[in-house]
Tab-separated table of C-alpha atoms in Angstrom:
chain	number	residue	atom	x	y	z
A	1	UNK	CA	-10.585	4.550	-10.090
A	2	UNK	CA	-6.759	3.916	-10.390
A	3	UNK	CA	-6.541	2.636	-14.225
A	4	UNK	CA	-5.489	0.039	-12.183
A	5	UNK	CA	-7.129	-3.133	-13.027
A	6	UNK	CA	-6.493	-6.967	-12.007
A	7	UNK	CA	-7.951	-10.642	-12.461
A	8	UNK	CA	-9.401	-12.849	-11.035
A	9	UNK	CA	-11.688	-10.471	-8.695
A	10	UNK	CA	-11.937	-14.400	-6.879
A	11	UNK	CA	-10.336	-17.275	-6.698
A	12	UNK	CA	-10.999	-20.466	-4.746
A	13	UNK	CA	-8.336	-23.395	-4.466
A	14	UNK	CA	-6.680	-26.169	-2.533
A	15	UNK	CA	-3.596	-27.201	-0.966
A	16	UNK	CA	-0.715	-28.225	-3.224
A	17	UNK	CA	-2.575	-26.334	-6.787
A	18	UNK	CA	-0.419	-23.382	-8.289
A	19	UNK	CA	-2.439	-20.034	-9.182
A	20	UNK	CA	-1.558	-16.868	-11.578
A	21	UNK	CA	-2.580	-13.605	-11.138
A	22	UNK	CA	-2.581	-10.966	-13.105
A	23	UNK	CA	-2.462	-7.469	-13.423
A	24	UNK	CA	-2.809	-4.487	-15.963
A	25	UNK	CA	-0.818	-1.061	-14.628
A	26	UNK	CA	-2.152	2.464	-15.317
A	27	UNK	CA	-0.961	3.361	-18.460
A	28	UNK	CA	2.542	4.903	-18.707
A	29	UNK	CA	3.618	3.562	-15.549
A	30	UNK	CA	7.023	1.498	-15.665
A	31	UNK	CA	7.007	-0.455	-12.048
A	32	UNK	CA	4.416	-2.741	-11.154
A	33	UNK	CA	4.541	-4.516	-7.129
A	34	UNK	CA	2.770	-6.884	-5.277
A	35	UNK	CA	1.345	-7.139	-1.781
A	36	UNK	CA	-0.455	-10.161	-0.203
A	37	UNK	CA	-3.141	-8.839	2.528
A	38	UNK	CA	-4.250	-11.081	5.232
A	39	UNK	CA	-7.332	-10.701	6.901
A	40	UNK	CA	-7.111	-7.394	9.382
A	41	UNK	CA	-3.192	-7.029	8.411
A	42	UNK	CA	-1.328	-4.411	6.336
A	43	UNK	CA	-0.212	-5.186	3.290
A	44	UNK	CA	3.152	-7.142	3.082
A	45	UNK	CA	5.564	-5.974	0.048
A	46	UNK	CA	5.986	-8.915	-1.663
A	47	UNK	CA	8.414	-7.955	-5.240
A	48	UNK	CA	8.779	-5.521	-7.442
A	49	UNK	CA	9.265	-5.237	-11.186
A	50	UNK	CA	11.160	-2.535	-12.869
A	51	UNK	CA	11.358	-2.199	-16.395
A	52	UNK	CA	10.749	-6.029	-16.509
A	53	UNK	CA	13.188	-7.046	-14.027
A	54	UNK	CA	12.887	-7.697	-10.307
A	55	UNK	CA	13.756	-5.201	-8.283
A	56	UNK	CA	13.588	-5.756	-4.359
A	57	UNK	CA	12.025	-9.070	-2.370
A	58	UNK	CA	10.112	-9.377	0.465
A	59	UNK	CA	9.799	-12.380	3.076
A	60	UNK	CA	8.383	-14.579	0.801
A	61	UNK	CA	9.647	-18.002	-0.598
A	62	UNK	CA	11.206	-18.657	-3.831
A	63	UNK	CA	7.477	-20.388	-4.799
A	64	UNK	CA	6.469	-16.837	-5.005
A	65	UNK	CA	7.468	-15.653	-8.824
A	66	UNK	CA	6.665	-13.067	-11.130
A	67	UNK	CA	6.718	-11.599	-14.632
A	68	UNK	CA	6.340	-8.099	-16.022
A	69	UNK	CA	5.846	-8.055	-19.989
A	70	UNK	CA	6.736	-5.310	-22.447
A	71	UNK	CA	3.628	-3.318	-21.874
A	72	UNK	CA	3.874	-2.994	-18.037
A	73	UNK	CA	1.438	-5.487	-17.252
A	74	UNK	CA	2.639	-8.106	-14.689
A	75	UNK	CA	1.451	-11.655	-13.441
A	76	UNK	CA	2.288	-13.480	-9.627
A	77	UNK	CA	2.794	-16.692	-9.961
A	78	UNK	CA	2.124	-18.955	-6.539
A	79	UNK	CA	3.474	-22.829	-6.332
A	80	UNK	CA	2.319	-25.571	-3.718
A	81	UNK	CA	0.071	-23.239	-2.778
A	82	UNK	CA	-0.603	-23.094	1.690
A	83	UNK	CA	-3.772	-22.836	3.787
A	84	UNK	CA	-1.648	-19.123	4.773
A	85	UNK	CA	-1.487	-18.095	0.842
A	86	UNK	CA	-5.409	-17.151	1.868
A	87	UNK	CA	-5.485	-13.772	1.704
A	88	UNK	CA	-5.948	-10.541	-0.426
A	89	UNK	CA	-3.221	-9.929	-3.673
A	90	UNK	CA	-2.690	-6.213	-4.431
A	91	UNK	CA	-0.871	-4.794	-7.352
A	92	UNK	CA	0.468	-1.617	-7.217
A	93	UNK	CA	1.801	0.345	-10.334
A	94	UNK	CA	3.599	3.321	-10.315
A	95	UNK	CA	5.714	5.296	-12.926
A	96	UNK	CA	9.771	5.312	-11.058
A	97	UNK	CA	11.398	8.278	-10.998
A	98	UNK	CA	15.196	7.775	-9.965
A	99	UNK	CA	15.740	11.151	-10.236
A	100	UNK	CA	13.075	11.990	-7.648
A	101	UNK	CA	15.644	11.310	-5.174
A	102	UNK	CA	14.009	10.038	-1.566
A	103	UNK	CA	10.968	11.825	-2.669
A	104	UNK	CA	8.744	9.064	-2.685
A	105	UNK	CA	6.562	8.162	-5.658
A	106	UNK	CA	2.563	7.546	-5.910
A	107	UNK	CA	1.741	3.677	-5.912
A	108	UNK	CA	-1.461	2.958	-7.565
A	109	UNK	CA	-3.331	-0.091	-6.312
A	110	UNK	CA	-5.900	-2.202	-7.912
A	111	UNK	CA	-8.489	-3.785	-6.374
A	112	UNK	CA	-6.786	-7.060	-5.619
A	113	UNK	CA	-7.553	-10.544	-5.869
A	114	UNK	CA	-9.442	-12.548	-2.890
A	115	UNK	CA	-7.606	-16.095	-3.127
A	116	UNK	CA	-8.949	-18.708	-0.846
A	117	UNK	CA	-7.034	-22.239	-0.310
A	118	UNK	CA	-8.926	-24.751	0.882
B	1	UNK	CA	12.899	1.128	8.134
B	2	UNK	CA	11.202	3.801	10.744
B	3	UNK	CA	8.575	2.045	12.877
B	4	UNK	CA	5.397	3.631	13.078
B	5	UNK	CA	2.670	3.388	16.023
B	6	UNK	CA	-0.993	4.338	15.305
B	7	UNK	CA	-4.300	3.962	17.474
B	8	UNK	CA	-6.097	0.831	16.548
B	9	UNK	CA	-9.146	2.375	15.945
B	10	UNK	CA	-10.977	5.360	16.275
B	11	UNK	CA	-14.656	6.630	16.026
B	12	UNK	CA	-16.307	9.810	15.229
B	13	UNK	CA	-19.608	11.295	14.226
B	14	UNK	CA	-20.064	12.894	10.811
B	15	UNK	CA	-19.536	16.227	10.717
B	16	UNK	CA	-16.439	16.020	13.050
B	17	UNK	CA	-12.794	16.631	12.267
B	18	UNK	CA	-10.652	13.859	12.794
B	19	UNK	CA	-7.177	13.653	13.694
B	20	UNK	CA	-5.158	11.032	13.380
B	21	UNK	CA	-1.809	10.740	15.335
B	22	UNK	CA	1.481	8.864	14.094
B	23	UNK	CA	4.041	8.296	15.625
B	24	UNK	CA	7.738	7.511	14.548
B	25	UNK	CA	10.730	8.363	17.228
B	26	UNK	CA	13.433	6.987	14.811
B	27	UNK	CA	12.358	8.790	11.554
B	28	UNK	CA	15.554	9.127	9.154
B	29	UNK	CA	16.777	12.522	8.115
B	30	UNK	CA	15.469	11.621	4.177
B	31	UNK	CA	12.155	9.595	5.242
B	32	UNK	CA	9.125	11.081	4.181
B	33	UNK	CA	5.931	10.509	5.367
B	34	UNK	CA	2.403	9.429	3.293
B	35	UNK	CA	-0.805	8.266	4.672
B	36	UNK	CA	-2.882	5.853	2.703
B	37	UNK	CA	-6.814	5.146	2.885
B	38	UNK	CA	-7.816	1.649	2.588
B	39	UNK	CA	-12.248	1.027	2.180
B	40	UNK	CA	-12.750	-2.730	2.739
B	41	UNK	CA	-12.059	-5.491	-0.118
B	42	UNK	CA	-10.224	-2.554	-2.046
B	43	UNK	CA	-6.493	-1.995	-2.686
B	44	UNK	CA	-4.968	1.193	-0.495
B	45	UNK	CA	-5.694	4.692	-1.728
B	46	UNK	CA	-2.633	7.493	-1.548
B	47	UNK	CA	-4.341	10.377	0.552
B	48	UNK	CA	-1.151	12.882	1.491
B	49	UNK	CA	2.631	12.991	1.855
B	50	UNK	CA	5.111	15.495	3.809
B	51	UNK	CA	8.355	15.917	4.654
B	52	UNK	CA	7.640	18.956	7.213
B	53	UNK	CA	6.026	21.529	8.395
B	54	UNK	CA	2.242	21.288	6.606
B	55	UNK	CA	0.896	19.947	3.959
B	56	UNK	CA	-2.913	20.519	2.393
B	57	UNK	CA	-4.768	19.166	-0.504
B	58	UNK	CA	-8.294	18.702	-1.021
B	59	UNK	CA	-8.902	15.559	1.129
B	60	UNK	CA	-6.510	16.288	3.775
B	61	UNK	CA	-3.899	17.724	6.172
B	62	UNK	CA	-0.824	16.550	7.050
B	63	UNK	CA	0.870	18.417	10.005
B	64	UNK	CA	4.553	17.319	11.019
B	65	UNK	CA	6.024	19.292	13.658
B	66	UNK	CA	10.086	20.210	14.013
B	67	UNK	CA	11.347	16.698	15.533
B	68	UNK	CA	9.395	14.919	13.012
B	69	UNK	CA	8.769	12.375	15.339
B	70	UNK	CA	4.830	12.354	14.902
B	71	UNK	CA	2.836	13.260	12.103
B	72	UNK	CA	-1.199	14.229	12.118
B	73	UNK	CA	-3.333	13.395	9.708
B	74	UNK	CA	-6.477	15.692	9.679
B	75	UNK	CA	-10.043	14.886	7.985
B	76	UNK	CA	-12.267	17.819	8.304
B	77	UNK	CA	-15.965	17.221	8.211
B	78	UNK	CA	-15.887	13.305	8.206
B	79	UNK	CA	-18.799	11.947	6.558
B	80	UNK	CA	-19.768	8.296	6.411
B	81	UNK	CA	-17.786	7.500	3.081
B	82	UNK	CA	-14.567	8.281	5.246
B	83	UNK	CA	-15.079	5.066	7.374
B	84	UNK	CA	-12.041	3.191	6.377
B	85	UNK	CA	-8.442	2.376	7.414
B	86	UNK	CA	-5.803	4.748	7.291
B	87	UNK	CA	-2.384	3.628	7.242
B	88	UNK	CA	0.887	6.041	8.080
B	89	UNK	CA	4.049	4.971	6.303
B	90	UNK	CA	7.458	6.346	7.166
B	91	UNK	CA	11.121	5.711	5.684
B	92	UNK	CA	10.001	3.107	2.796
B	93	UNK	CA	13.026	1.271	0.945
B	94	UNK	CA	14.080	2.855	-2.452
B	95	UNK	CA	16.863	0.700	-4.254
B	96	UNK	CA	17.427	3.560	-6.647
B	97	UNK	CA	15.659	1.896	-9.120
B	98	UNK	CA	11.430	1.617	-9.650
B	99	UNK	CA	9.612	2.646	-7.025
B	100	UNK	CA	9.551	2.606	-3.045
B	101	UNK	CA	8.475	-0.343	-1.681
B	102	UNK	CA	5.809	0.496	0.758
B	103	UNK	CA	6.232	-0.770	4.405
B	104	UNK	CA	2.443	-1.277	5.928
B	105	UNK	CA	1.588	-1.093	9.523
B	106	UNK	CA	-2.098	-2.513	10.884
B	107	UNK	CA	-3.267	0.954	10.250
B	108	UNK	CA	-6.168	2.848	12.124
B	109	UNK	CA	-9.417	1.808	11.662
B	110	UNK	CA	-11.699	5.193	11.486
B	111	UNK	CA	-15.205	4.951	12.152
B	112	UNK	CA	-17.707	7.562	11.179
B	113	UNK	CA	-21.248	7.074	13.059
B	114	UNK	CA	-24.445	8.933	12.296
């Protein structure tokens, strides 16, 4: 268990609808990203939040959005959504450490959310 | 960002030690290297990191030899709970701000038979 924790486990919907996801970081952790799965695929990095601000992009559209709220926890928001939005959504949280230098930090994944468009 | 190349898949019996070879010709001087587990319908689990030389804790290995242009990933005594994907990640972007943000290959998928 990561302390990690996010909702919907499941979520079924169709072409066009909009979706929220949401998820709670391990406490004390101060950077929460996101990572859509497809079906035998690494995950791809989708944003990051730091401190409640984005902080980095990956090749996703603009209809991909986020939030992270005062207490860490974080929500992806998906618009108009596509038949390729199908896949797994992973949250990762991890507590940034500038100072750390290139010593990279521990991310912390939860156990995503399956979202199916129909 | 330092490409990585990994075996597709791999099988073993329980019992066995596994290695699992990595390989990244264009690693960066700062790039450090982690391995993450991944168990079907779960989010990726942070197994080991290096920078050189060897590195031990209690679920793995990690050797890295002088050119850091491959890295090894060693399971000793695979059991059946190891069957999983392991990823290798190499040279992940850090905007000096949060956290790295990981770069994912298509992993290796580790089999552990009877």
């Amino acid at each position: 268990e990561t302390g990690v924790t996010q909702s919907p486990t499941h979520l079924i919907k169709t072409r066009g609808q909009q979706v929220t996801l949401r998820c709670s970081s391990q406490s004390g952790h101060n950077t929460v990203s996101w990572y859509q799965q497809a079906l035998g695929q690494g995950p791809q990095f989708i944003f990051q939040y730091y401190r409640e601000e984005e902080n980095g992009r990956g090749n996703f559209p603009p209809r991909f959005s986020g939030l992270q709220f005062p207490n860490y926890s974080s929500e992806l928001n998906v618009n108009a959504l596509e038949l390729d939005d199908s896949a797994l959504y992973l949250c990762a949280s991890s507590l940034a450490n500038p100072l750390a230098g290139q010593n990279g930090d521990t991310q912390y994944f939860g156990p995503g959310t399956r979202l199916t468009v129909l | 960002l330092a490409k990585t190349t990994q075996p597709i898949s791999m099988d073993s019996y329980e019992g066995q030690e596994v290695n699992i070879t990595c390989s990244h010709n264009n690693i960066a001087t700062n790039d450090y290297i982690t391995w993450y587990q991944q168990f079907p319908s779960q989010g990726p689990r942070f197994i080991i990191q290096g920078y050189k030389t060897k590195v031990t804790n209690e679920v793995a290995s990690l050797f890295i030899p002088a050119d850091r242009k491959s890295s090894t990933l060693s399971l000793p005594r695979v059991s059946l709970s190891d069957t999983a994907v392991y990823y290798c990640l190499v040279g992940d972007q850090y905007s000096g701000a949060g956290s790295y943000q990981l770069t994912f290959g298509k992993g290796t998928k580790l089999s552990v038979i009877p």
